Structure formats: structure tokens, C-alpha cells
CSV table of C-alpha atoms in Angstrom, one decimal:
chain,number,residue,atom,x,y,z
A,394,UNK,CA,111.0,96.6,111.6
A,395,UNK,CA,112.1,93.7,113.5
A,396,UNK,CA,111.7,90.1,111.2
A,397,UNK,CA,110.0,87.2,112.6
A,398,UNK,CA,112.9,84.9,113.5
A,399,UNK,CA,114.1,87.8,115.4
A,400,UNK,CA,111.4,88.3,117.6
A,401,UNK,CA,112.0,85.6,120.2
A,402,UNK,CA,115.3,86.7,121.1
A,403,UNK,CA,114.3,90.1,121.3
A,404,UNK,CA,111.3,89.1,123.5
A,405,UNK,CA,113.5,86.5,125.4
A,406,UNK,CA,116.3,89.1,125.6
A,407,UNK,CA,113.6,92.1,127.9
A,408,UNK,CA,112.1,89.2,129.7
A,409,UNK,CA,115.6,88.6,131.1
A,410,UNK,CA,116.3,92.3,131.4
A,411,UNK,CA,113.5,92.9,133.2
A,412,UNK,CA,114.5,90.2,136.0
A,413,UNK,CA,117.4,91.3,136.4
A,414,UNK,CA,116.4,94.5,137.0
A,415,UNK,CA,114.1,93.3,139.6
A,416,UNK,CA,116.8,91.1,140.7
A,417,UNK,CA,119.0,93.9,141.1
A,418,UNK,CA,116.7,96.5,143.0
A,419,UNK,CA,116.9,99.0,139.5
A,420,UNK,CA,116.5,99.5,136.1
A,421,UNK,CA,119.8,98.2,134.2
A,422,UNK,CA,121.9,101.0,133.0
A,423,UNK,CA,120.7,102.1,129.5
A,424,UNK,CA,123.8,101.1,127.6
A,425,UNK,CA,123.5,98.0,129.1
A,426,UNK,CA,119.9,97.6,127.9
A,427,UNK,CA,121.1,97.9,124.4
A,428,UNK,CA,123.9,96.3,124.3
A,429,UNK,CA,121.9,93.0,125.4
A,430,UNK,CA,119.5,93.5,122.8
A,431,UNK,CA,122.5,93.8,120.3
A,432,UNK,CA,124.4,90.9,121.8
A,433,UNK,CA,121.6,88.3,122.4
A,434,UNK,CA,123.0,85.9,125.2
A,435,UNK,CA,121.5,82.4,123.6
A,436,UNK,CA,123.6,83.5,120.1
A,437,UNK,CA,126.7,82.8,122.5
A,438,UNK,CA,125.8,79.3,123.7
A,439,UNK,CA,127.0,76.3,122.7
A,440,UNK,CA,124.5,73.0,121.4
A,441,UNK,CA,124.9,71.4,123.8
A,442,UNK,CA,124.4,73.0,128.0
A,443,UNK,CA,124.3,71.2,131.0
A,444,UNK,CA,121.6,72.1,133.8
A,445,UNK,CA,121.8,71.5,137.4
A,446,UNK,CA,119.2,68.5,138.1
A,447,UNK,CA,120.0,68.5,142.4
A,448,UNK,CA,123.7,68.4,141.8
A,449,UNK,CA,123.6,66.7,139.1
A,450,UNK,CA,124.3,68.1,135.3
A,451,UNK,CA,122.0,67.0,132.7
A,452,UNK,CA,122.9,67.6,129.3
A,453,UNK,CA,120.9,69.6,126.6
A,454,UNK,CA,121.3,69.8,123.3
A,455,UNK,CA,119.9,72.4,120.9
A,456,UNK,CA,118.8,69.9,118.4
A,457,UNK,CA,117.1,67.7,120.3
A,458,UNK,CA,115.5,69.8,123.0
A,459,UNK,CA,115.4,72.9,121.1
A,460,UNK,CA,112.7,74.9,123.5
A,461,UNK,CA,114.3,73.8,127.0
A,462,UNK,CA,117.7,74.9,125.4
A,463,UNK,CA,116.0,78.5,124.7
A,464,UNK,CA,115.0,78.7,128.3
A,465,UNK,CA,117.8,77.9,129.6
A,466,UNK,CA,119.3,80.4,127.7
A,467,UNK,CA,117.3,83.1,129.1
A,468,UNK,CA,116.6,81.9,132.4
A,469,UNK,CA,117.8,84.5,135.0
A,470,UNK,CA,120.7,81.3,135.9
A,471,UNK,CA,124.1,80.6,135.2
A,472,UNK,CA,124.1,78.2,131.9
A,473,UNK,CA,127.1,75.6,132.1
A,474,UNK,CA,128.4,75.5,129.0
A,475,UNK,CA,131.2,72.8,129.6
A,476,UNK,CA,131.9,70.6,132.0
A,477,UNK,CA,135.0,68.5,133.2
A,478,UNK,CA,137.3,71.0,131.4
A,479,UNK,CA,136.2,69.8,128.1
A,480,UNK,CA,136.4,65.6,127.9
A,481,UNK,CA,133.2,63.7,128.5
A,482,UNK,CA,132.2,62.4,131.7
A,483,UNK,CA,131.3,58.9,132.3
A,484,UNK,CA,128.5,59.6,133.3
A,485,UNK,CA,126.0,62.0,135.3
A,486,UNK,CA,127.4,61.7,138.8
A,487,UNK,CA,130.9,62.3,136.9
A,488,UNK,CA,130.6,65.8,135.5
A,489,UNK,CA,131.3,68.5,137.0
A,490,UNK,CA,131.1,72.3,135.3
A,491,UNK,CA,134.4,73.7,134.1
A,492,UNK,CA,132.9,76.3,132.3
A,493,UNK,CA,129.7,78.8,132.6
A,494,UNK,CA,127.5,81.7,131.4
A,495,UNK,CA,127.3,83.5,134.5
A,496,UNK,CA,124.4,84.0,136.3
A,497,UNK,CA,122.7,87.4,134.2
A,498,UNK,CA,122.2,89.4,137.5
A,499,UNK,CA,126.4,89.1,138.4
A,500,UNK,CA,126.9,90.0,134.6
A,501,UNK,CA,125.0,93.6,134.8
A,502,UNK,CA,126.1,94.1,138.8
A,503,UNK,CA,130.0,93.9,137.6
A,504,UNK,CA,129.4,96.0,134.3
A,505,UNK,CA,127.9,98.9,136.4
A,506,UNK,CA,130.6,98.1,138.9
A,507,UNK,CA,133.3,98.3,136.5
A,508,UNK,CA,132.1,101.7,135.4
A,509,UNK,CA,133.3,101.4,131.5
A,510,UNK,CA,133.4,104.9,130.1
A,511,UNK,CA,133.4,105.5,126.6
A,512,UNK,CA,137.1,105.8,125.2
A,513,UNK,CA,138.3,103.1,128.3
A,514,UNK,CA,140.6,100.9,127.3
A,515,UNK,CA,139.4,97.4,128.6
A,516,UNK,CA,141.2,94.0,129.5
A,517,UNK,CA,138.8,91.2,130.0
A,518,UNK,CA,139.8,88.1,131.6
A,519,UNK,CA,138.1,84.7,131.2
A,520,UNK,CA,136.1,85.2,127.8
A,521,UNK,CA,133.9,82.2,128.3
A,522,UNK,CA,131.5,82.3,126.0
A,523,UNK,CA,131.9,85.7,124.8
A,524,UNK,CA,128.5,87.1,125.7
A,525,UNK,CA,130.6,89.6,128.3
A,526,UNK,CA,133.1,90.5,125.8
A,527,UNK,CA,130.6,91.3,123.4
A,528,UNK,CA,128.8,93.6,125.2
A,529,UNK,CA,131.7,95.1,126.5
A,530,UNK,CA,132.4,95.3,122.4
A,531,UNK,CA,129.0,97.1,121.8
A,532,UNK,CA,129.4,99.5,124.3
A,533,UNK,CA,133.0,100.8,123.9
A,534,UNK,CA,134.0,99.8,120.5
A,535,UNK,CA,136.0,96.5,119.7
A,536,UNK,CA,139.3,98.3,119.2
A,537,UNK,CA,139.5,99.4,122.8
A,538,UNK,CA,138.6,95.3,124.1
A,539,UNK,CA,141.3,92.7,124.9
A,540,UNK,CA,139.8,89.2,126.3
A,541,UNK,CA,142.3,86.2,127.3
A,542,UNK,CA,140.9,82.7,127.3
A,543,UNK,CA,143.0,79.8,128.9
A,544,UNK,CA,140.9,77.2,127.1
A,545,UNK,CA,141.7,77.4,123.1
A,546,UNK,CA,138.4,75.3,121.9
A,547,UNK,CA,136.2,78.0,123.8
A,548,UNK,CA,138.4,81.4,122.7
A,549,UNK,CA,137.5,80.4,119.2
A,550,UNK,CA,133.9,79.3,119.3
A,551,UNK,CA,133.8,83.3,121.6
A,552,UNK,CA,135.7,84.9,118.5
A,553,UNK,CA,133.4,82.6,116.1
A,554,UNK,CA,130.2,84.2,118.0
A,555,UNK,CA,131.9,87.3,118.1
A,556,UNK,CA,132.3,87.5,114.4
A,557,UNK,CA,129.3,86.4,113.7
A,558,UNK,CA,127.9,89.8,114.9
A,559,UNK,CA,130.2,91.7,113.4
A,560,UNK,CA,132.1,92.5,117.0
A,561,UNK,CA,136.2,91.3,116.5
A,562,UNK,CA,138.0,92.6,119.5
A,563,UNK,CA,141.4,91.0,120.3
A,564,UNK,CA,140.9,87.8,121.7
A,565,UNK,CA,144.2,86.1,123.1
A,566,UNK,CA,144.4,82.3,124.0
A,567,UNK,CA,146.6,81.9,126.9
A,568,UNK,CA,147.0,82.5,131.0
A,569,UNK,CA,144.8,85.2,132.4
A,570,UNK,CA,147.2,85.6,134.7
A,571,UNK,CA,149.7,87.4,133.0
A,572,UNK,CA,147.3,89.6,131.6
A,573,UNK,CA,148.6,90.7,127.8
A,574,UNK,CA,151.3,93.6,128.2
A,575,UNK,CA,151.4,94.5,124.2
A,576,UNK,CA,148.4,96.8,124.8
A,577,UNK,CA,149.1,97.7,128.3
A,578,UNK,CA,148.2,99.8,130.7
A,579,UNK,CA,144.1,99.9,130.9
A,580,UNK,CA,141.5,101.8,132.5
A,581,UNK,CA,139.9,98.5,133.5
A,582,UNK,CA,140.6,94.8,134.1
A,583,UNK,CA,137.3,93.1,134.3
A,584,UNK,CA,137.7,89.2,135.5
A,585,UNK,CA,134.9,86.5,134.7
A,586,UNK,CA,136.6,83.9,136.9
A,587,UNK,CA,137.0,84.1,140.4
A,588,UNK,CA,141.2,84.1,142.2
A,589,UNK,CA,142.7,83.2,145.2
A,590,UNK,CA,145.8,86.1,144.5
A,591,UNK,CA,145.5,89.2,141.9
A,592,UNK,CA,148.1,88.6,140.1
A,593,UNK,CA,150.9,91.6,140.2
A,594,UNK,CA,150.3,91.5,135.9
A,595,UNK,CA,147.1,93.2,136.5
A,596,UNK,CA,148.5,95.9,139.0
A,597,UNK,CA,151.4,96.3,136.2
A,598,UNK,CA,149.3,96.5,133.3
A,599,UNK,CA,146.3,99.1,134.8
A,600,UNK,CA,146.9,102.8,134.7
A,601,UNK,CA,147.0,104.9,138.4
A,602,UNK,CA,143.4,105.4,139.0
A,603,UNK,CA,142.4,102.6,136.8
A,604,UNK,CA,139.6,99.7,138.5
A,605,UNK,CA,140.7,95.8,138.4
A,606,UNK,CA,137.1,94.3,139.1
A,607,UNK,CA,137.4,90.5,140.0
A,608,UNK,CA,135.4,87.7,141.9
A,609,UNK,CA,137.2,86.6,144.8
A,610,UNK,CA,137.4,82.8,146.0
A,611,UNK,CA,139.1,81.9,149.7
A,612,UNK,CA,139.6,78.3,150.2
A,613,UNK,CA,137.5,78.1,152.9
A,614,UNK,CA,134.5,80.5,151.2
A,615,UNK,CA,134.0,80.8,147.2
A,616,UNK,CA,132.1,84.5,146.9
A,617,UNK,CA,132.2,88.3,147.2
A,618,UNK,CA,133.4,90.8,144.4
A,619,UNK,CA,136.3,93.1,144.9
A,620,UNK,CA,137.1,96.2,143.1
A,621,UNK,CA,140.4,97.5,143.2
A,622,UNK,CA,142.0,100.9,142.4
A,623,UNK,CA,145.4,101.0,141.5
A,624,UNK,CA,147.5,103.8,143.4
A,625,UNK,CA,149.1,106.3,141.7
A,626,UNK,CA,152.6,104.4,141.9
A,627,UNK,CA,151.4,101.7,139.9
A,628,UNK,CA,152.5,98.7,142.1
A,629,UNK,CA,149.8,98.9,144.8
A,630,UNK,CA,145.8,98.4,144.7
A,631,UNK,CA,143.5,98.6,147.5
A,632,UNK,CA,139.4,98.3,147.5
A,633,UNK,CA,136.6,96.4,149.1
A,634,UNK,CA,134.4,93.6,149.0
A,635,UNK,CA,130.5,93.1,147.7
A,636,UNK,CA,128.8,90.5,148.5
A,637,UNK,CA,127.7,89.3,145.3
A,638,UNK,CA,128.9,87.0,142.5
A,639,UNK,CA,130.4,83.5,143.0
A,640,UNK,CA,132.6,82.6,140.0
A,641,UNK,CA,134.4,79.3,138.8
A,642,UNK,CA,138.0,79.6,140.3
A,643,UNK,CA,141.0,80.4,137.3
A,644,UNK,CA,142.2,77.4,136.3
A,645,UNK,CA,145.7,78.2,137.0
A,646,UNK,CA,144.8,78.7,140.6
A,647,UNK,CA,143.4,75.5,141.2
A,648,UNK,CA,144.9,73.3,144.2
A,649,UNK,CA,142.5,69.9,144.5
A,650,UNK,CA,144.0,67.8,148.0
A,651,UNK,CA,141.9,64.7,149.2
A,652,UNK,CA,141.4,64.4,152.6
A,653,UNK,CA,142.0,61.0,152.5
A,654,UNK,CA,145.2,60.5,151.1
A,655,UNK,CA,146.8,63.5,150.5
A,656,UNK,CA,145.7,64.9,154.0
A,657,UNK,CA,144.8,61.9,156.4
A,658,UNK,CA,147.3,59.6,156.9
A,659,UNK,CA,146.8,55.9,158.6
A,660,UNK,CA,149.4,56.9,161.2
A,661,UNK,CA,148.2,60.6,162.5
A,662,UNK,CA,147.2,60.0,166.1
A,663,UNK,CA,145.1,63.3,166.7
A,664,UNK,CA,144.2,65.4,169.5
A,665,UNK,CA,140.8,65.0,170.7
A,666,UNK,CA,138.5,67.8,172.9
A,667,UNK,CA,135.1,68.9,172.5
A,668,UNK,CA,133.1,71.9,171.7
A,669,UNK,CA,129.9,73.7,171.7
A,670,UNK,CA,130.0,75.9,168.7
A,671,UNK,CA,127.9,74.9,165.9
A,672,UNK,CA,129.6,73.9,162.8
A,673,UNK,CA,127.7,75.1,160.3
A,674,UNK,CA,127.6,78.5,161.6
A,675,UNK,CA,131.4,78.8,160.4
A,676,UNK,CA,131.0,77.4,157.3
A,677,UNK,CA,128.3,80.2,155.9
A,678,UNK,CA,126.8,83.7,155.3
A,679,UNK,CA,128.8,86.5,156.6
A,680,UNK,CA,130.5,84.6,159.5
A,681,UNK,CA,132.3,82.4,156.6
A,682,UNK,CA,134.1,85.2,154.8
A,683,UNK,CA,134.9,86.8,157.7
A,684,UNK,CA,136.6,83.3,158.9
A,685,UNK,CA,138.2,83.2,155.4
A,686,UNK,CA,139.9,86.6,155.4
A,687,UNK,CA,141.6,86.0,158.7
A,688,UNK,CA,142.7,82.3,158.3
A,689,UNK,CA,143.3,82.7,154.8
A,690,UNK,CA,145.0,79.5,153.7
A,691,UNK,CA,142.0,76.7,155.3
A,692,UNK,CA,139.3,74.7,153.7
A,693,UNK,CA,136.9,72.5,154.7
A,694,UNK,CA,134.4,69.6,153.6
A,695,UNK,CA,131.7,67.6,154.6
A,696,UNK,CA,131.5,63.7,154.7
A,697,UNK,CA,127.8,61.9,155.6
A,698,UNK,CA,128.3,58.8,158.4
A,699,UNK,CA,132.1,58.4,158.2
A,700,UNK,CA,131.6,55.9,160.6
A,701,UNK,CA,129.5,54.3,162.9
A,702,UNK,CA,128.2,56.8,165.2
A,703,UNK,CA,128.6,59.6,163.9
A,704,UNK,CA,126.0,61.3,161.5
A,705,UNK,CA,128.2,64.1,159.2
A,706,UNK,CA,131.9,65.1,160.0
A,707,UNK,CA,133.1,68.7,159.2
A,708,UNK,CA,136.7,68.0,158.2
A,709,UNK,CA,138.9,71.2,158.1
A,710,UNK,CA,142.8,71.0,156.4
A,711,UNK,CA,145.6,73.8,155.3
A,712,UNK,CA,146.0,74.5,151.6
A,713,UNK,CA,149.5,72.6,152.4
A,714,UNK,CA,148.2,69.4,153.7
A,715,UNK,CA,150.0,69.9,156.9
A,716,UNK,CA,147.6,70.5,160.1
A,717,UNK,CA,143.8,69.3,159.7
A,718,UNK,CA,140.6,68.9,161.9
A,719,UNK,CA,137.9,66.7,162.2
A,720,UNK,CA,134.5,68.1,163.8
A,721,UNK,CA,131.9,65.2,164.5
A,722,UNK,CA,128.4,65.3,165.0
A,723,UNK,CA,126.6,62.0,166.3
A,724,UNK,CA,123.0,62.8,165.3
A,725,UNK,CA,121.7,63.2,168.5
A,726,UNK,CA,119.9,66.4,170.2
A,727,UNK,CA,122.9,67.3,171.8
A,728,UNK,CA,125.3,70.8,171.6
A,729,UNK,CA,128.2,69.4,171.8
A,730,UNK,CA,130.6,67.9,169.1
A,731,UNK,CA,133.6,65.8,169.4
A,732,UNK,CA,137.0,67.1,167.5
A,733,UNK,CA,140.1,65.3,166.1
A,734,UNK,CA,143.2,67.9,165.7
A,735,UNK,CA,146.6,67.0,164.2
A,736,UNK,CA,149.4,68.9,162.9
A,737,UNK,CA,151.6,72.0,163.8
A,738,UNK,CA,148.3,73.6,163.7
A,739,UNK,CA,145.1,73.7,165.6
A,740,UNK,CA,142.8,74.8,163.2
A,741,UNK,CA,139.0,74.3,165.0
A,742,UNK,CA,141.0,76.7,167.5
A,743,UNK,CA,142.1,79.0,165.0
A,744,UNK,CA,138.5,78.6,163.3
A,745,UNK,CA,137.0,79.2,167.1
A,746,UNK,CA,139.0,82.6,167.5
A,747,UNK,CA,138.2,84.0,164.3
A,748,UNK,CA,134.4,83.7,164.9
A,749,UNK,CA,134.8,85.1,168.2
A,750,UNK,CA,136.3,87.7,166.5
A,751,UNK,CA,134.0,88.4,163.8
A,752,UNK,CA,131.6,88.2,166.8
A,753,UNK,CA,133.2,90.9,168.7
A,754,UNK,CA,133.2,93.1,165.7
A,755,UNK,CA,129.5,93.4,165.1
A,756,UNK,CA,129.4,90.5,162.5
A,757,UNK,CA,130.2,92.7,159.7
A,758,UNK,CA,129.3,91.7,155.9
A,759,UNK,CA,132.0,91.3,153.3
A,760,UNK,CA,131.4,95.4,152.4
A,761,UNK,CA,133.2,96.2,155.7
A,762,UNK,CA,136.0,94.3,154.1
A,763,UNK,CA,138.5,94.9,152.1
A,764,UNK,CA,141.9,94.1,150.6
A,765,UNK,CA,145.6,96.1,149.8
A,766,UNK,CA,147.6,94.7,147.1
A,767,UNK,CA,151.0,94.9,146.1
A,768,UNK,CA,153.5,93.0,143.6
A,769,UNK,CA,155.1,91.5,146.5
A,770,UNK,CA,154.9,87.6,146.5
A,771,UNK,CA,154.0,85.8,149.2
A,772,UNK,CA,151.2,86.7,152.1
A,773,UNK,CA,152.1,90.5,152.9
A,774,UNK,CA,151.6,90.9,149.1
A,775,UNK,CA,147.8,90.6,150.2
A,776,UNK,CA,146.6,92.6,153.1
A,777,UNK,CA,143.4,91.6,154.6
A,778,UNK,CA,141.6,94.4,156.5
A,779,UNK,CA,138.2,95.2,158.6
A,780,UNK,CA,136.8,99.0,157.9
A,781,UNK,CA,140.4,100.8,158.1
A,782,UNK,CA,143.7,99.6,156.0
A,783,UNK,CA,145.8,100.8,158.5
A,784,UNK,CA,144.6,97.6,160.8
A,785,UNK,CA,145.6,95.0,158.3
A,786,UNK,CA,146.6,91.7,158.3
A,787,UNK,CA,148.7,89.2,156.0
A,788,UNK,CA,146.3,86.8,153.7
A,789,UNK,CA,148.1,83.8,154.2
């Protein structure tokens, strides 16, 4: 018989699997069913969240608030469970989330994904809170789960929630990157934080056959999930894209440039022309990743009235610092925008061609995608291709 102070959860706990599946377009897997309702997600949360008040993160704590931390908790919504990579912001316009549940849908969509068999051996990267581990735990038996968390504070409050429940897999402070060889190879590599490069430890460490399942983040688009197989020589992987799942990026993978200042310099003298293609049409949906894959090494931001005259600017820069763009808008009802180009590059061209391209192919969605992977370093490590890997490309 369930007690009394169980109940919530356990009613809290089907509510949420019963969005999801609704979210998802099918029941969630059995196995998964159970191990949610043996692994409650709140159990895994720290006191104190932050929600997203319109871009900004409001704190709430458990003590205070106790009932809009519950919801929270079981709300079918990513929970940010730290933010500013653990120090306290100075205020609400300074934080910024280092650190999340993941939205509950993405959770269930990569654990069918992964396809974790019982008797798999599984290497779990970005432990977070735990809640993903643990299920993982439930399902397959702690001995057969290794989870590697960067950030030391939040590996042991996981292995504290972890414990608590009885569930004590291995859980390894240190770079996700490098995976953790002294249990190596496994059937599966299951990442909970999105990269720019799989890095050749995974390939390494997973068995021929075996399935490295990670979110993927471009700098000039942050989504789409990619599922690898590793080849039966052990140094190659090659797989597609979904669609779903947007993911904070690995921490060792993070590259932060200002445009003004690290980019923009008081002495560029760009070059200026015009166009007619609308700028947020790049920037988005389906034409965005496809402009990601084939520039590869481009971001972008936004800056409201930069100066007089001109309403928003789409600014555009290399991951280098080297070549950027500058696409202005003046507010009016007109189609055409003004843009600044400087550098070796000209990267509204480049950005122009590849929509064009995308364009010509029958704007395809990321599942037409995919990506060919080999310990080599550098771009044609990473092979970018449309429908067939034979026509690839480098991912610069």
C-alpha cells in the first residue's frame, strides 16, 4: 500500500507521464513508466530552482515556496537547477542557467532513442542532477552505469540523491570529454549536454555496433539530436539528426567572443551592399540548421537600435573573430536591408548561398541530415552530409 507522504509524488509522477506521453505522440515505454515512478524527478532537485519569468530567472526555494517548487518540479519544463556555473548573480538580469533538469519529453525521447537493453553497459555524460542516471540505474542495474560530472558540488548532491534511493552507480567527477576508459568499451554513451565535436574518447571507448546518443549545438543553431553507430573498426561513427532536444552546451566546449571588442574593432572599414533576403528566415526552423551544417564555424546575434536609424541589426562573426557581418534593418516597410562585411570572409554571402542551397534541396529537416565521425582532429574529422554520406562535406 502506498503511505500518505508518498502519494503526491506518485500522483505528481503519472500526471507528468501522462504529458509526456501526449507530448510525445505514444505511450512511454513501460520500463520507463516504472522507472519514473521509482526514481521520482522532484527527489533529485535542489532547494533552491530558478524559473524563466520572460528571460529572466527567478529563484525558488523549497522552504519558502514549498507548492510552486513541487510544480515546478513536475511541470512538463526544463527546471534550472543552477545558474551562473554555481556563484550568485548580482541580481535577476545577471543570472544566467549553467545547469538544468531537462525538459521531461527530451529525457523519455533520448531513453527510447538510446535503446538500453538489459545487460548494456552504459556511459552517461553530464549527470546533472541525477534523475537520468537513476533511471538509467533502475532499468539496467547500477553496476552496468558510469556518469561523469564536470561540476564536483553537483556529482555529489547526484550521488547523495542517488544513495538516497538505494541506486550507487559509478559516478566520476571530471571532463566528459574524455569519457572514463577504466570501464571501457560500452554499448551506449548517452550525453545530457549538448557538443560542438564528439570527442574521439567516445568513438574509442564504445564497442562496433554500439550507439553514442548526444544533443548537438552548431554555433550558429543550438538543437537536433544525433545518434551515432560506431563502425566495426572502432575509429569511425556515422548517424543522423532528430529534430528534438536543445541541451546546455559542455562546458569544455564553450567559446564566448563579444562582438564588440573581441570582434568589431574601431578601425574595420567594411564593405557595404544590400539585400532582399529576410534575416530572420536564416536564423530559424529548418533553414537554420541546414545553414549551420554547411558553414559550420558562424554565429550570429541580435542588437535592438544600434544606432540611429536603424531598428535591430543581425550581426554575423566566425568562431575565430576574423571575418564578420552586419545586416541592418531600419524599421520601415521596406524589403531591403543594408549590410556591413569585413574580413577574409564574406559571410551574409556565404550565409546567402547556403540558403539557396537548402532551398534547392527541397528545404529538408534536420532527419535528412546526418554526420560521419572519425578520430581525426580538425574539420574532416566531422563530415557533414544531406541524405547520402558519400556527398559529404568538412564541418568546419
Amino acid at each position: 500500500m502506498t503511505t500518505n507522504h508518498q502519494s503526491p509524488e506518485q500522483a505528481a509522477t503519472r500526471g507528468l507521464l501522462q504529458a509526456v506521453s501526449a507530448d510525445l505522440g505514444h505511450d512511454v515505454a513501460p520500463e520507463w513508466q516504472q522507472a519514473a515512478l521509482a526514481v521520482p524527478r522532484h527527489h533529485f532537485l535542489p532547494d533552491r530552482i530558478w524559473t524563466d519569468q520572460g528571460g529572466r530567472y527567478r529563484p525558488v526555494d523549497r522552504m519558502e515556496d514549498a507548492a510552486d517548487w513541487f510544480r515546478a518540479a513536475y511541470a512538463l519544463a526544463p527546471v534550472v537547477t543552477q545558474v551562473n556555473d554555481g556563484a550568485e548573480p548580482d541580481g535577476p538580469d545577471d543570472a544566467w542557467p549553467s545547469s538544468s533538469a531537462s525538459h521531461p519529453s527530451v529525457v523519455f525521447r533520448m531513453l527510447e532513442a538510446a535503446d538500453i537493453a538489459p545487460g548494456a553497459n552504459v556511459l552517461h555524460i553530464g549527470t546533472g542532477t541525477g534523475w537520468d542516471t537513476g533511471m538509467i540505474s533502475h532499468h539496467i542495474g547500477d553496476a552496468n552505469v558510469i556518469t561523469v560530472e564536470v561540476d564536483a558540488t553537483l556529482a555529489d548532491r547526484a550521488q547523495d540523491s542517488l544513495k538516497s534511493l538505494g541506486h550507487q552507480p559509478t559516478v566520476v567527477c571530471g571532463d566528459g570529454r574524455l569519457g572514463f576508459g577504466h570501464l571501457a568499451p560500452y554499448d551506449r554513451v548517452l550525453a545530457t549536454c549538448s557538443v560542438r565535436r564528439v570527442p574521439p574518447h567516445w568513438i574509442a571507448q564504445t564497442r562496433p555496433g554500439g550507439v553514442i546518443l548526444t544533443p548537438w549545438d552548431n554555433p550558429w543553431i543550438c538543437w537536433g539530436l544525433l545518434r551515432l553507430v560506431v563502425g566495426d573498426d572502432g575509429k569511425t561513427a556515422m548517424g543522423r539528426y532528430s529534430p528534438h532536444s536543445a541541451f546546455m552546451l559542455m562546458r569544455t566546449q564553450r567559446q564566448d567572443l563579444l562582438i564588440h571588442g573581441d570582434v568589431v574593432k574601431d578601425d574595420h572599414r567594411p564593405e557595404e551592399s544590400v539585400t532582399t533576403l529576410p534575416r530572420r528566415v536564416v536564423v530559424s526552423g529548418d533553414a537554420a540548421f541546414a545553414i549551420g551544417h554547411r558553414l559550420g564555424d558562424v554565429w550570429h546575434t541580435w542588437q535592438d537600435e544600434p544606432v540611429d536609424g536603424v531598428a535591430d541589426r543581425l550581426w554575423i562573426a566566425t568562431t575565430d573573430g576574423t571575418s564578420w557581418a552586419a545586416v541592418d534593418h531600419d524599421g520601415g516597410e521596406g524589403d531591403d536591408f543594408t549590410v556591413y562585411q569585413h574580413g577574409p570572409r564574406r559571410l551574409w554571402n556565404e550565409v546567402e548561398d547556403a540558403h539557396q542551397w537548402w532551398v534547392e534541396k527541397g528545404r529538408p529537416g534536420p532527419e535528412r541530415f546526418g554526420l560521419t565521425v572519425g578520430l581525426t582532429v580538425g574539420p574532416e574529422g566531422h563530415r557533414a552530409w544531406l541524405d547520402d554520406p558519400a556527398d559529404s562535406w568538412p564541418l568546419r
